[in-house]
Short mmCIF file of N, CA, C and O in Angstrom, two decimals:
data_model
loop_
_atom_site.label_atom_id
_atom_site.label_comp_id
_atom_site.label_asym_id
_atom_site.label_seq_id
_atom_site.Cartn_x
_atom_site.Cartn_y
_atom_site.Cartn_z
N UNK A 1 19.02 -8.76 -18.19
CA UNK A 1 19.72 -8.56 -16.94
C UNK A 1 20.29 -7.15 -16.87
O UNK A 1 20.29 -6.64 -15.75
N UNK A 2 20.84 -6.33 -18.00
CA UNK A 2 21.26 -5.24 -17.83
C UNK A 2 20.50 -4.42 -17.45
O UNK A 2 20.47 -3.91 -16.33
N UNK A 3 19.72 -4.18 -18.51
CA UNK A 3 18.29 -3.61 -18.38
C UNK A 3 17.81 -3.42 -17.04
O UNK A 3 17.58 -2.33 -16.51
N UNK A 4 17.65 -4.99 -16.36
CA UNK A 4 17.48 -4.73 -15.06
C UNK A 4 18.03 -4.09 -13.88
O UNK A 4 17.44 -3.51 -12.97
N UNK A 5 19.54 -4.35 -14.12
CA UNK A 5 20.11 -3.51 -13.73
C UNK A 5 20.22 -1.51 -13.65
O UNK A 5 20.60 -0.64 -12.88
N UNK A 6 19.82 -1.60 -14.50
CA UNK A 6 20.05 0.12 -14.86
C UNK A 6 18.63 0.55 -15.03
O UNK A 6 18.50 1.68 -15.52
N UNK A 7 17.47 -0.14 -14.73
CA UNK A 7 16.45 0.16 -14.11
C UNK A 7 16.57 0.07 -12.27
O UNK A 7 16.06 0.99 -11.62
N UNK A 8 17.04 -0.71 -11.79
CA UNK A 8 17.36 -0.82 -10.33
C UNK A 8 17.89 0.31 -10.05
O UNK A 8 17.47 1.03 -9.15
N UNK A 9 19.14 0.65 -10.98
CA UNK A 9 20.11 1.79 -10.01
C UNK A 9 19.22 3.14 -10.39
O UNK A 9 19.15 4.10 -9.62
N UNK A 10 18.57 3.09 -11.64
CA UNK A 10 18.17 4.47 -12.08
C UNK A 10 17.00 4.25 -10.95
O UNK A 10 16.78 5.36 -10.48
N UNK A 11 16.47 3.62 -10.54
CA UNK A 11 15.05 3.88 -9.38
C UNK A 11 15.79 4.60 -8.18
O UNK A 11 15.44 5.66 -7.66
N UNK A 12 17.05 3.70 -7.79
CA UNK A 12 18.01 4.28 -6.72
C UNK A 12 18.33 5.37 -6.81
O UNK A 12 18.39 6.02 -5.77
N UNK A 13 18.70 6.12 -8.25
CA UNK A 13 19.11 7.56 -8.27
C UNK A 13 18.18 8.43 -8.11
O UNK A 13 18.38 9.55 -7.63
N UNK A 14 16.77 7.89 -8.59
CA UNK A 14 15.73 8.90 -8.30
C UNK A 14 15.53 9.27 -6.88
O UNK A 14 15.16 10.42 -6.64
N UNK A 15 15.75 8.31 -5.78
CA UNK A 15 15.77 8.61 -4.74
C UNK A 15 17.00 9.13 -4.38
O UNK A 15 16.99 9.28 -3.16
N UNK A 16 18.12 9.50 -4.89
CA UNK A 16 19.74 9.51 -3.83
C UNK A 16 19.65 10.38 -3.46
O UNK A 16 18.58 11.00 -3.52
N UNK A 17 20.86 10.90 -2.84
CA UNK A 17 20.90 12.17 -2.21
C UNK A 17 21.47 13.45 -2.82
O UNK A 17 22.27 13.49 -3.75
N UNK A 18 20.75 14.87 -1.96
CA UNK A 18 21.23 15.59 -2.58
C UNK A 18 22.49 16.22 -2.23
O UNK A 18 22.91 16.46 -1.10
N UNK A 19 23.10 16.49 -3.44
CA UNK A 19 24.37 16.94 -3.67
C UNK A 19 24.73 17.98 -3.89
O UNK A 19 24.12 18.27 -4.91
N UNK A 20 25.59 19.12 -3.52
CA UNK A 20 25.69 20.93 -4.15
C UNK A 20 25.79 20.14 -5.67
O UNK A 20 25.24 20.94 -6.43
N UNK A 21 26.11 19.25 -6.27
CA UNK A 21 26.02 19.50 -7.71
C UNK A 21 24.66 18.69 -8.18
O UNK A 21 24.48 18.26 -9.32
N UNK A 22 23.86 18.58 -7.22
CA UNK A 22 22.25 17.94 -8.04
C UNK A 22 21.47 19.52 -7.52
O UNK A 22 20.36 19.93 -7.86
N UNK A 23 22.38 20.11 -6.69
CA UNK A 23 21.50 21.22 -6.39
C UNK A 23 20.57 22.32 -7.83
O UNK A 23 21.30 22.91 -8.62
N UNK A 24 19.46 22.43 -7.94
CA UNK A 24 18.99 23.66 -9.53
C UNK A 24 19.68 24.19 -9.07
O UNK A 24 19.96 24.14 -7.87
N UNK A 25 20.38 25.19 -10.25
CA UNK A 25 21.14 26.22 -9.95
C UNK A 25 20.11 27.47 -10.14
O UNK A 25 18.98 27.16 -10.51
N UNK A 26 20.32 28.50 -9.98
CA UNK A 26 19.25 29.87 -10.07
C UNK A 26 18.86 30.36 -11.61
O UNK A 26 18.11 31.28 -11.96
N UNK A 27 19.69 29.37 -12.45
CA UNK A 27 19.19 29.94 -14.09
C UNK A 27 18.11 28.70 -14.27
O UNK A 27 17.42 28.69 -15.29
N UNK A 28 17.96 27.63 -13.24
CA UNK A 28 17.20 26.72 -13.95
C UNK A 28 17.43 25.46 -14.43
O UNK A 28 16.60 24.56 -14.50
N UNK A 29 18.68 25.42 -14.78
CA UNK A 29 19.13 24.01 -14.96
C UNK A 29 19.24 22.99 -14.97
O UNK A 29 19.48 23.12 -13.77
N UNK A 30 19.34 21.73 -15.17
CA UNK A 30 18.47 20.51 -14.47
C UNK A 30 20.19 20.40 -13.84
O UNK A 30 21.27 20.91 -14.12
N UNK A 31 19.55 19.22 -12.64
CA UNK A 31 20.67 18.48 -11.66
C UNK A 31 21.56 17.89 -11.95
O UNK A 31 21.21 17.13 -12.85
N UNK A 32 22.70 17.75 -11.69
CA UNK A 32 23.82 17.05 -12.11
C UNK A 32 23.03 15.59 -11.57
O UNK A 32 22.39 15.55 -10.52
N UNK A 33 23.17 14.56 -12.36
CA UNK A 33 23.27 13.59 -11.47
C UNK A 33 24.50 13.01 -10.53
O UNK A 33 25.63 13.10 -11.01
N UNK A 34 24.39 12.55 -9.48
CA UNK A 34 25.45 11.91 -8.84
C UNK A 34 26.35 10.86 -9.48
O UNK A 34 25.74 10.17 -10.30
N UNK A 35 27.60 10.55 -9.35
CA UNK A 35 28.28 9.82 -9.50
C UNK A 35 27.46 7.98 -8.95
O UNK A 35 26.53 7.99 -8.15
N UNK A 36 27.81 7.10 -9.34
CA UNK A 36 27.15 6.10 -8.88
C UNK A 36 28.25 6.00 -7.35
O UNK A 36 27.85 5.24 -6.47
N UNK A 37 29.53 6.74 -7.10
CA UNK A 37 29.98 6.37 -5.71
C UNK A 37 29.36 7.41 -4.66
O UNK A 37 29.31 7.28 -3.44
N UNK A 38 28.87 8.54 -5.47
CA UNK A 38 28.08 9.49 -4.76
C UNK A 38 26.75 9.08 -4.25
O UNK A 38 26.15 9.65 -3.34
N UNK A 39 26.33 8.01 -4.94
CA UNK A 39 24.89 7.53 -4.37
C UNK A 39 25.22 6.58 -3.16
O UNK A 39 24.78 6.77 -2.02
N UNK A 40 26.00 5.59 -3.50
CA UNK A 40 26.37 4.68 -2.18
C UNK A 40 26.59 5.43 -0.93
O UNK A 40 26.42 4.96 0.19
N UNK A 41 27.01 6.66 -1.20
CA UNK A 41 27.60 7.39 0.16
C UNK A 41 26.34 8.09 0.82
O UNK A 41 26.36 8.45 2.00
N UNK A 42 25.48 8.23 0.18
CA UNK A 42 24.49 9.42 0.43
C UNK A 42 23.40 8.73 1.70
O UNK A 42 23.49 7.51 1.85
N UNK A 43 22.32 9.58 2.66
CA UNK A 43 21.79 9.47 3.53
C UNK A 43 20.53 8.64 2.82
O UNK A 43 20.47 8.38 1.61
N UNK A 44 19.54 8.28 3.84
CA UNK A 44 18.08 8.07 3.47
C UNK A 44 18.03 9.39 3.43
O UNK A 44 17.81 9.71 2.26
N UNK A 45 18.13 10.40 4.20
CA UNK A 45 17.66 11.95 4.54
C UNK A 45 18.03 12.52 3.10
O UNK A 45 17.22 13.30 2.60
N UNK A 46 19.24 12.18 2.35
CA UNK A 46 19.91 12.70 1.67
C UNK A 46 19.19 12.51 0.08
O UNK A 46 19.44 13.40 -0.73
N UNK A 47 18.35 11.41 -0.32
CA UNK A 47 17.98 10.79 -0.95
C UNK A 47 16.62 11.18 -0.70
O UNK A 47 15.85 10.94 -1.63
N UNK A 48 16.32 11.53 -0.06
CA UNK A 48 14.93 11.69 0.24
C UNK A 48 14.90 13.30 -0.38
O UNK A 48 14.16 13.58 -1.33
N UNK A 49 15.55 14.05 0.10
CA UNK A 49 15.87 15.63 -0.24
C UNK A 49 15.77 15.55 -1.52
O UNK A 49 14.63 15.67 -1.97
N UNK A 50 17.03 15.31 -2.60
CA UNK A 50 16.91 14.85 -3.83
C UNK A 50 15.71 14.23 -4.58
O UNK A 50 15.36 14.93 -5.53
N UNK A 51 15.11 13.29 -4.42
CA UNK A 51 13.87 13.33 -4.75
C UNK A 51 12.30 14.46 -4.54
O UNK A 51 11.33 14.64 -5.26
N UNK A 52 12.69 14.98 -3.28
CA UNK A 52 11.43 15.86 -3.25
C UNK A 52 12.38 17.28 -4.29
O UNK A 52 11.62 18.25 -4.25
N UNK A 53 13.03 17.48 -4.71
CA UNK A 53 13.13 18.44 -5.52
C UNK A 53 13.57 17.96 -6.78
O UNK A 53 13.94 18.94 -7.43
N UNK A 54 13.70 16.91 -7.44
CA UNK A 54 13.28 16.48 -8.45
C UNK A 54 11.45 16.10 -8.83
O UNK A 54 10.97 15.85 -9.94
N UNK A 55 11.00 16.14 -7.94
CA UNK A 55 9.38 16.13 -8.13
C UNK A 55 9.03 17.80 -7.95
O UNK A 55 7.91 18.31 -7.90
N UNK A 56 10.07 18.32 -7.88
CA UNK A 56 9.84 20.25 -7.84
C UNK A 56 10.36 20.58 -9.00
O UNK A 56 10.64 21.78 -8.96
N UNK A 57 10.67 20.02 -10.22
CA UNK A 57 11.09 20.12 -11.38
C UNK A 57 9.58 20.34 -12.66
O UNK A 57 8.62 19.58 -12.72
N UNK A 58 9.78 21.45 -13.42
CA UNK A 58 8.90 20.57 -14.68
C UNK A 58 9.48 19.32 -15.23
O UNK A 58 10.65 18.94 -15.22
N UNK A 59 8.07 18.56 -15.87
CA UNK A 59 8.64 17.42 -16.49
C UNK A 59 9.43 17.34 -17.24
O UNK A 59 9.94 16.22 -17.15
N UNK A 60 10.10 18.22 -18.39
CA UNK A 60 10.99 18.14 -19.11
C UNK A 60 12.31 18.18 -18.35
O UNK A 60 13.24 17.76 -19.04
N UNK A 61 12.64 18.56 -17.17
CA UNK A 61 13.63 18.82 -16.44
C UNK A 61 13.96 17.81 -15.67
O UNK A 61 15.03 17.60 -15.11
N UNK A 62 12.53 16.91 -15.68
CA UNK A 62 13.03 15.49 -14.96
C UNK A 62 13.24 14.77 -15.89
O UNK A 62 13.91 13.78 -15.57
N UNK A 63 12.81 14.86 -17.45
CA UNK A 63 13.24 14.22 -18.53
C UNK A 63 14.11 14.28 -18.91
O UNK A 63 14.49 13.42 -19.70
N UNK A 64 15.01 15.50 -18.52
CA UNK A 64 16.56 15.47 -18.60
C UNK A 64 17.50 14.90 -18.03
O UNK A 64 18.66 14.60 -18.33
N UNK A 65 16.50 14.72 -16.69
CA UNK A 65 17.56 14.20 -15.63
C UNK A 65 17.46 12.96 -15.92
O UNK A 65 18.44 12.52 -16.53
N UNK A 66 16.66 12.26 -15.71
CA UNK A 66 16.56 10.45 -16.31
C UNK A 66 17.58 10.17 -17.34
O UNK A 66 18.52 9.41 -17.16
N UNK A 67 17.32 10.87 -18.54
CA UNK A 67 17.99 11.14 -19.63
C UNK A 67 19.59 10.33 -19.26
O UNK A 67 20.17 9.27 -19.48
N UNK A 68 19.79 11.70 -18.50
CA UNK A 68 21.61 11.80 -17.91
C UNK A 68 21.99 10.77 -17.03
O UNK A 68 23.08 10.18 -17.01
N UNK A 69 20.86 10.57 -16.21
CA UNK A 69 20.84 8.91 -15.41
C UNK A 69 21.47 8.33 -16.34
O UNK A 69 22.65 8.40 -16.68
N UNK A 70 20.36 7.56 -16.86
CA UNK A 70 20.45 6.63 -18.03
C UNK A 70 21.58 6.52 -18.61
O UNK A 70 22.16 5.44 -18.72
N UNK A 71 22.16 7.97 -19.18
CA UNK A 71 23.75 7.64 -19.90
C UNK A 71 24.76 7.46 -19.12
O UNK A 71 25.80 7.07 -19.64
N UNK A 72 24.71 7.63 -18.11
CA UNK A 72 25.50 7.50 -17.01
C UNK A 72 25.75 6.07 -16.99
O UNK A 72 26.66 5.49 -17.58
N UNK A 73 24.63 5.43 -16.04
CA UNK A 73 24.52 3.94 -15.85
C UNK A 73 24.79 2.58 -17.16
O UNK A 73 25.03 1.38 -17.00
N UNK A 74 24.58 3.53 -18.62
CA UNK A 74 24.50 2.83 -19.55
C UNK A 74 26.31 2.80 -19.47
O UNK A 74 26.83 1.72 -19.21
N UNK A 75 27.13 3.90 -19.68
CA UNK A 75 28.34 3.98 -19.59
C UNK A 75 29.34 2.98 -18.79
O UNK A 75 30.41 2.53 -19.20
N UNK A 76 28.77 2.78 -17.66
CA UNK A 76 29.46 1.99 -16.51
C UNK A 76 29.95 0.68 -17.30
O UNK A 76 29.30 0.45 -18.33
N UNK A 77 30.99 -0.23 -17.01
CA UNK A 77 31.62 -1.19 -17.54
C UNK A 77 30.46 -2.11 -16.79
O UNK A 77 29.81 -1.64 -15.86
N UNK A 78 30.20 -3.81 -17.38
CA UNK A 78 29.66 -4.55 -16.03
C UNK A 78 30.39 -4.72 -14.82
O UNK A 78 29.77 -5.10 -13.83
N UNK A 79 31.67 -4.48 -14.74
CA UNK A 79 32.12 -4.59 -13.27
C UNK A 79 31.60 -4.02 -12.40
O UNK A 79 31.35 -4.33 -11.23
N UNK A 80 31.33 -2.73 -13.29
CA UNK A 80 30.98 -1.71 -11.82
C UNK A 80 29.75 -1.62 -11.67
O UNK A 80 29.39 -1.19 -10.58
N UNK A 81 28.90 -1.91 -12.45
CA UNK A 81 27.52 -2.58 -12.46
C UNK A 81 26.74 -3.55 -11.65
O UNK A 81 25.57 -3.64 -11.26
N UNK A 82 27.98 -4.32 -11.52
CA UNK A 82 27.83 -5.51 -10.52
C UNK A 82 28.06 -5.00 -9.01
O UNK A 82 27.49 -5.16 -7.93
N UNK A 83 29.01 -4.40 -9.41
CA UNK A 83 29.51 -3.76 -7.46
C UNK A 83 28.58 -2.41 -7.13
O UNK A 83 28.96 -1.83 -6.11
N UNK A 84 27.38 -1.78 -7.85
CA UNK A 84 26.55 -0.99 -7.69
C UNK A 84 25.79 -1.65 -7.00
O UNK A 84 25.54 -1.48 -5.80
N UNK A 85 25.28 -2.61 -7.85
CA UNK A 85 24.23 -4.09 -7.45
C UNK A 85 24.37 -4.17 -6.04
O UNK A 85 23.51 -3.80 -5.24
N UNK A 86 25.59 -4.72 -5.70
CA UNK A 86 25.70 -5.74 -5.11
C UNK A 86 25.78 -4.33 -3.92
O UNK A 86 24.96 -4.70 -3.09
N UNK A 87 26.35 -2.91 -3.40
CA UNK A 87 26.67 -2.82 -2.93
C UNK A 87 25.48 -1.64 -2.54
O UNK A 87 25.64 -0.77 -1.68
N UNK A 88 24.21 -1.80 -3.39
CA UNK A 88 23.06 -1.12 -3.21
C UNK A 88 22.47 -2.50 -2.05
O UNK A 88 22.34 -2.19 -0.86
N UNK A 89 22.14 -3.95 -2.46
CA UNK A 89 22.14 -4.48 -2.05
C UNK A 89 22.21 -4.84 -0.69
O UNK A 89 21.19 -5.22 -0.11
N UNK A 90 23.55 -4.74 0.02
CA UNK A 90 24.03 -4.91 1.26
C UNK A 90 23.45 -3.65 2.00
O UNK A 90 23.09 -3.74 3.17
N UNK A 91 23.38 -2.68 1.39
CA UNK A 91 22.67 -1.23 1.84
C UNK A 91 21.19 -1.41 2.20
O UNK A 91 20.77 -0.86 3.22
N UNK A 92 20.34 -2.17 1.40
CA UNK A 92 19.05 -2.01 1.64
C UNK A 92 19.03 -3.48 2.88
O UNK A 92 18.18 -3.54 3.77
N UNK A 93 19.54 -3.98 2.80
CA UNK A 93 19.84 -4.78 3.66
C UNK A 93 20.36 -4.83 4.81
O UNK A 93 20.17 -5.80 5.54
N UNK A 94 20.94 -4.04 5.08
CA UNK A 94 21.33 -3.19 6.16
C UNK A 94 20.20 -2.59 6.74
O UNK A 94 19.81 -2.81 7.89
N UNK A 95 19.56 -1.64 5.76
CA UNK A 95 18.47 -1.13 6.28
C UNK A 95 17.06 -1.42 6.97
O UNK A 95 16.30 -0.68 7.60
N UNK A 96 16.98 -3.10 6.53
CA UNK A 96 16.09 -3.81 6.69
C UNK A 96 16.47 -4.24 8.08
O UNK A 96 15.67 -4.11 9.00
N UNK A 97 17.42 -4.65 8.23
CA UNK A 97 18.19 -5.75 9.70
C UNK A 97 17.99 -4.48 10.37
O UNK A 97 17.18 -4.80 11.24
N UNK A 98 18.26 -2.98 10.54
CA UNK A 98 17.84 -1.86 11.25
C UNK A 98 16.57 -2.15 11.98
O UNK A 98 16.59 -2.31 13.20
N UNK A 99 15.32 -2.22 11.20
CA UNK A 99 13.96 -2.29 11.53
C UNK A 99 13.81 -3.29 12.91
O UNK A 99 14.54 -4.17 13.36
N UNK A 100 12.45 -2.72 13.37
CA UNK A 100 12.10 -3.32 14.73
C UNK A 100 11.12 -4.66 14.48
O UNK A 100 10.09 -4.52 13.83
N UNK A 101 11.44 -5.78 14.95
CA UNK A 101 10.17 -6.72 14.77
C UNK A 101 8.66 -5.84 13.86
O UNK A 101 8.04 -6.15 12.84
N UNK A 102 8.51 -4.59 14.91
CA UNK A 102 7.10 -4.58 14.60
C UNK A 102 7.17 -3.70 13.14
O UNK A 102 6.21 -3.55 12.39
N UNK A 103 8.51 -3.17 12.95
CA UNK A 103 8.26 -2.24 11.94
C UNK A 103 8.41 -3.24 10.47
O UNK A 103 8.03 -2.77 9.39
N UNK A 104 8.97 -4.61 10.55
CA UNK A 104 8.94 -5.45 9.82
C UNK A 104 7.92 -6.19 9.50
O UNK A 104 7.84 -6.70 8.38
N UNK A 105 6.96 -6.36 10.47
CA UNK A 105 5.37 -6.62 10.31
C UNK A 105 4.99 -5.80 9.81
O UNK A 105 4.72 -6.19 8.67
N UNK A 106 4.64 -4.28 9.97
CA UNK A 106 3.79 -3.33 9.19
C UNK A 106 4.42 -3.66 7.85
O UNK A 106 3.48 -3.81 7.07
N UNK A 107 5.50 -3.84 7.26
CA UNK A 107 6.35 -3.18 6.48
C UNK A 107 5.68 -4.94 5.40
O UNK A 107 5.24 -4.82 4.25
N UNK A 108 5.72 -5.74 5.81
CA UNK A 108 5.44 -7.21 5.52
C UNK A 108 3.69 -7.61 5.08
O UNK A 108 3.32 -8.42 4.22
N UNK A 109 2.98 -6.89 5.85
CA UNK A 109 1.42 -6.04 5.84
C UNK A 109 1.22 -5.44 4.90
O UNK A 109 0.04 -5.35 4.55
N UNK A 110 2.17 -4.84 4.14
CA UNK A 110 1.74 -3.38 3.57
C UNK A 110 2.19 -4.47 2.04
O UNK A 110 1.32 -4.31 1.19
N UNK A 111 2.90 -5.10 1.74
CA UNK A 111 3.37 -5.37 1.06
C UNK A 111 1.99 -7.01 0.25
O UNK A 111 1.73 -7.50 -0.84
N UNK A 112 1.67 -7.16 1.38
CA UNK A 112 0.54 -8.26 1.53
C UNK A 112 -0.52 -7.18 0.89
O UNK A 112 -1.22 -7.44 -0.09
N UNK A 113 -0.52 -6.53 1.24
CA UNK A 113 -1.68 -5.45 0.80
C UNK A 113 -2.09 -4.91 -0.42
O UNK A 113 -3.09 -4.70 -1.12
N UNK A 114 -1.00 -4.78 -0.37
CA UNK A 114 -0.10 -4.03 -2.26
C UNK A 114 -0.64 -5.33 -3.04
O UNK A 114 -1.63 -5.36 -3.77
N UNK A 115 0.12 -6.27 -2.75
CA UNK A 115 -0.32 -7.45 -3.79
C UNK A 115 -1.43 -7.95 -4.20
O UNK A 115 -1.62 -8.55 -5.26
N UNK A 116 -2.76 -7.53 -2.76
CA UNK A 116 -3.96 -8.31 -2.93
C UNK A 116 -4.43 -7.42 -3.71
O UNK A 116 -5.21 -7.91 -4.52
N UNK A 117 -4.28 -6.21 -3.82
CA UNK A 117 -4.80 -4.94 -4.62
C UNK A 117 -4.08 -5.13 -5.77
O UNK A 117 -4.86 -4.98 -6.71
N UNK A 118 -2.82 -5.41 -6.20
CA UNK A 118 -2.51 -6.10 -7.25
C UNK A 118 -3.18 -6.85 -8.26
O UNK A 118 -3.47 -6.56 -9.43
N UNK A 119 -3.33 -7.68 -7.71
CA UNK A 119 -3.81 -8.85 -8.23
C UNK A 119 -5.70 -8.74 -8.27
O UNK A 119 -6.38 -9.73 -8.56
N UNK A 120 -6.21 -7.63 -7.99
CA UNK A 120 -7.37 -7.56 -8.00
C UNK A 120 -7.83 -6.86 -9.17
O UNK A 120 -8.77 -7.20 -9.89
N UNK A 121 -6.88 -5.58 -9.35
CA UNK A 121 -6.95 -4.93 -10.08
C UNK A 121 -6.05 -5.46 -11.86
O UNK A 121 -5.82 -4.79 -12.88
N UNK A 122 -5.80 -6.75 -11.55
CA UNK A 122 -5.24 -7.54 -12.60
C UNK A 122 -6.06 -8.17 -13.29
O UNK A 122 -6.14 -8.26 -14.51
N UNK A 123 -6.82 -8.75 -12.28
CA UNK A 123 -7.85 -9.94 -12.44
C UNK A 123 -8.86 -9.21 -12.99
O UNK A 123 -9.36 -9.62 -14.04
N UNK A 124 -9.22 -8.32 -12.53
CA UNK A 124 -10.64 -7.26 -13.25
C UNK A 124 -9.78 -6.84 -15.04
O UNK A 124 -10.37 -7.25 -16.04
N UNK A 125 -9.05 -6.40 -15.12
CA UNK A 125 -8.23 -6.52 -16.04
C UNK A 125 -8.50 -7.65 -16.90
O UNK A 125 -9.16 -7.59 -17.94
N UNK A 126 -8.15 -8.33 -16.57
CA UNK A 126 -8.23 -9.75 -17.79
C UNK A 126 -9.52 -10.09 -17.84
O UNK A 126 -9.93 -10.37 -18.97
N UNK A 127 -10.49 -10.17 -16.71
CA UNK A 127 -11.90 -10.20 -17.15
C UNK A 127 -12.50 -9.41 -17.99
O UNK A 127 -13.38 -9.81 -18.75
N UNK A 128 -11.99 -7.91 -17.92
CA UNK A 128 -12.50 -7.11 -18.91
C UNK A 128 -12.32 -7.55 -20.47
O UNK A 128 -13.18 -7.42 -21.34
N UNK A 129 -11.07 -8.09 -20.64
CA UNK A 129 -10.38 -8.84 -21.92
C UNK A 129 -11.57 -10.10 -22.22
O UNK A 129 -11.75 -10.34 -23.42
N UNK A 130 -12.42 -10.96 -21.18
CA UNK A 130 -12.81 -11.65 -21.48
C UNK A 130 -14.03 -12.04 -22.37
O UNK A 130 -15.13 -12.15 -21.82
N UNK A 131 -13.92 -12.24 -23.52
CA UNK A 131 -15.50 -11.79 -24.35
C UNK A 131 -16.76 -12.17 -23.63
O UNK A 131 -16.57 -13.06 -22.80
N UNK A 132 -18.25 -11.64 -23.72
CA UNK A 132 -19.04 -12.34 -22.82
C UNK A 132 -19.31 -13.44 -23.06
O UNK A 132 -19.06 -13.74 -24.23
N UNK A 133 -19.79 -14.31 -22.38
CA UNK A 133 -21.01 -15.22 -23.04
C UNK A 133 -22.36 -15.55 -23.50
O UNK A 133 -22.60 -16.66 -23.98
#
């Protein structure tokens, strides 16, 4: 469950927003990560920014940043773990009740889609595992 947890929020941080202190600085530096109350506050726009310049990083620089995620989220007591959860939660949920009928169909489509390709590319998978006859 923790685990799960601090995989959830660290996916969330990869997307959050950006911050003058996730900003590179001009020597190079990797990003501060955000505070976990700095992420609750932040935009889709904001989060979206932050991620496209963490994918403008070399990999070692995003390996830092995960890194610092990670100790971050590992640090947190479970209280506040729970009220990350819960309050990422009500957020994406929010975001969902936003959407238009139709953008909840595409969005419901796409997800149908994902899975059949899933599961196709699973199934070929385990057949490959399967000795012949």
């Amino acid at each position: 469950m923790r685990t799960k947890l601090i995989r959830v929020a660290f996916g969330v941080a990869m997307f959050a927003a950006t911050l003058p202190a996730a900003a590179q600085t001009s020597s190079g530096a990797v990003p501060t990560p955000p505070t976990p109350e700095q992420m609750l506050s932040m935009t889709p726009q904001q989060r979206q920014d932050l991620h496209k310049q963490l994918r403008a990083l070399p990999e070692e620089q995003r390996k830092a940043y995960r890194e610092q995620m990670h100790a971050q989220f590992a640090n947190m007591t479970p209280e506040q773990r729970q009220q990350f959860h819960e309050q990422m939660r009500a957020q994406r949920k929010a975001a969902w009740d936003a959407l238009t009928p139709e953008q909840k169909a595409a969005k419901r489509a796409e997800w149908v889609k994902h899975r059949a390709e899933h599961k196709a590319k699973v199934d070929a998978f385990v057949k490959s595992l399967t000795p012949a006859q």
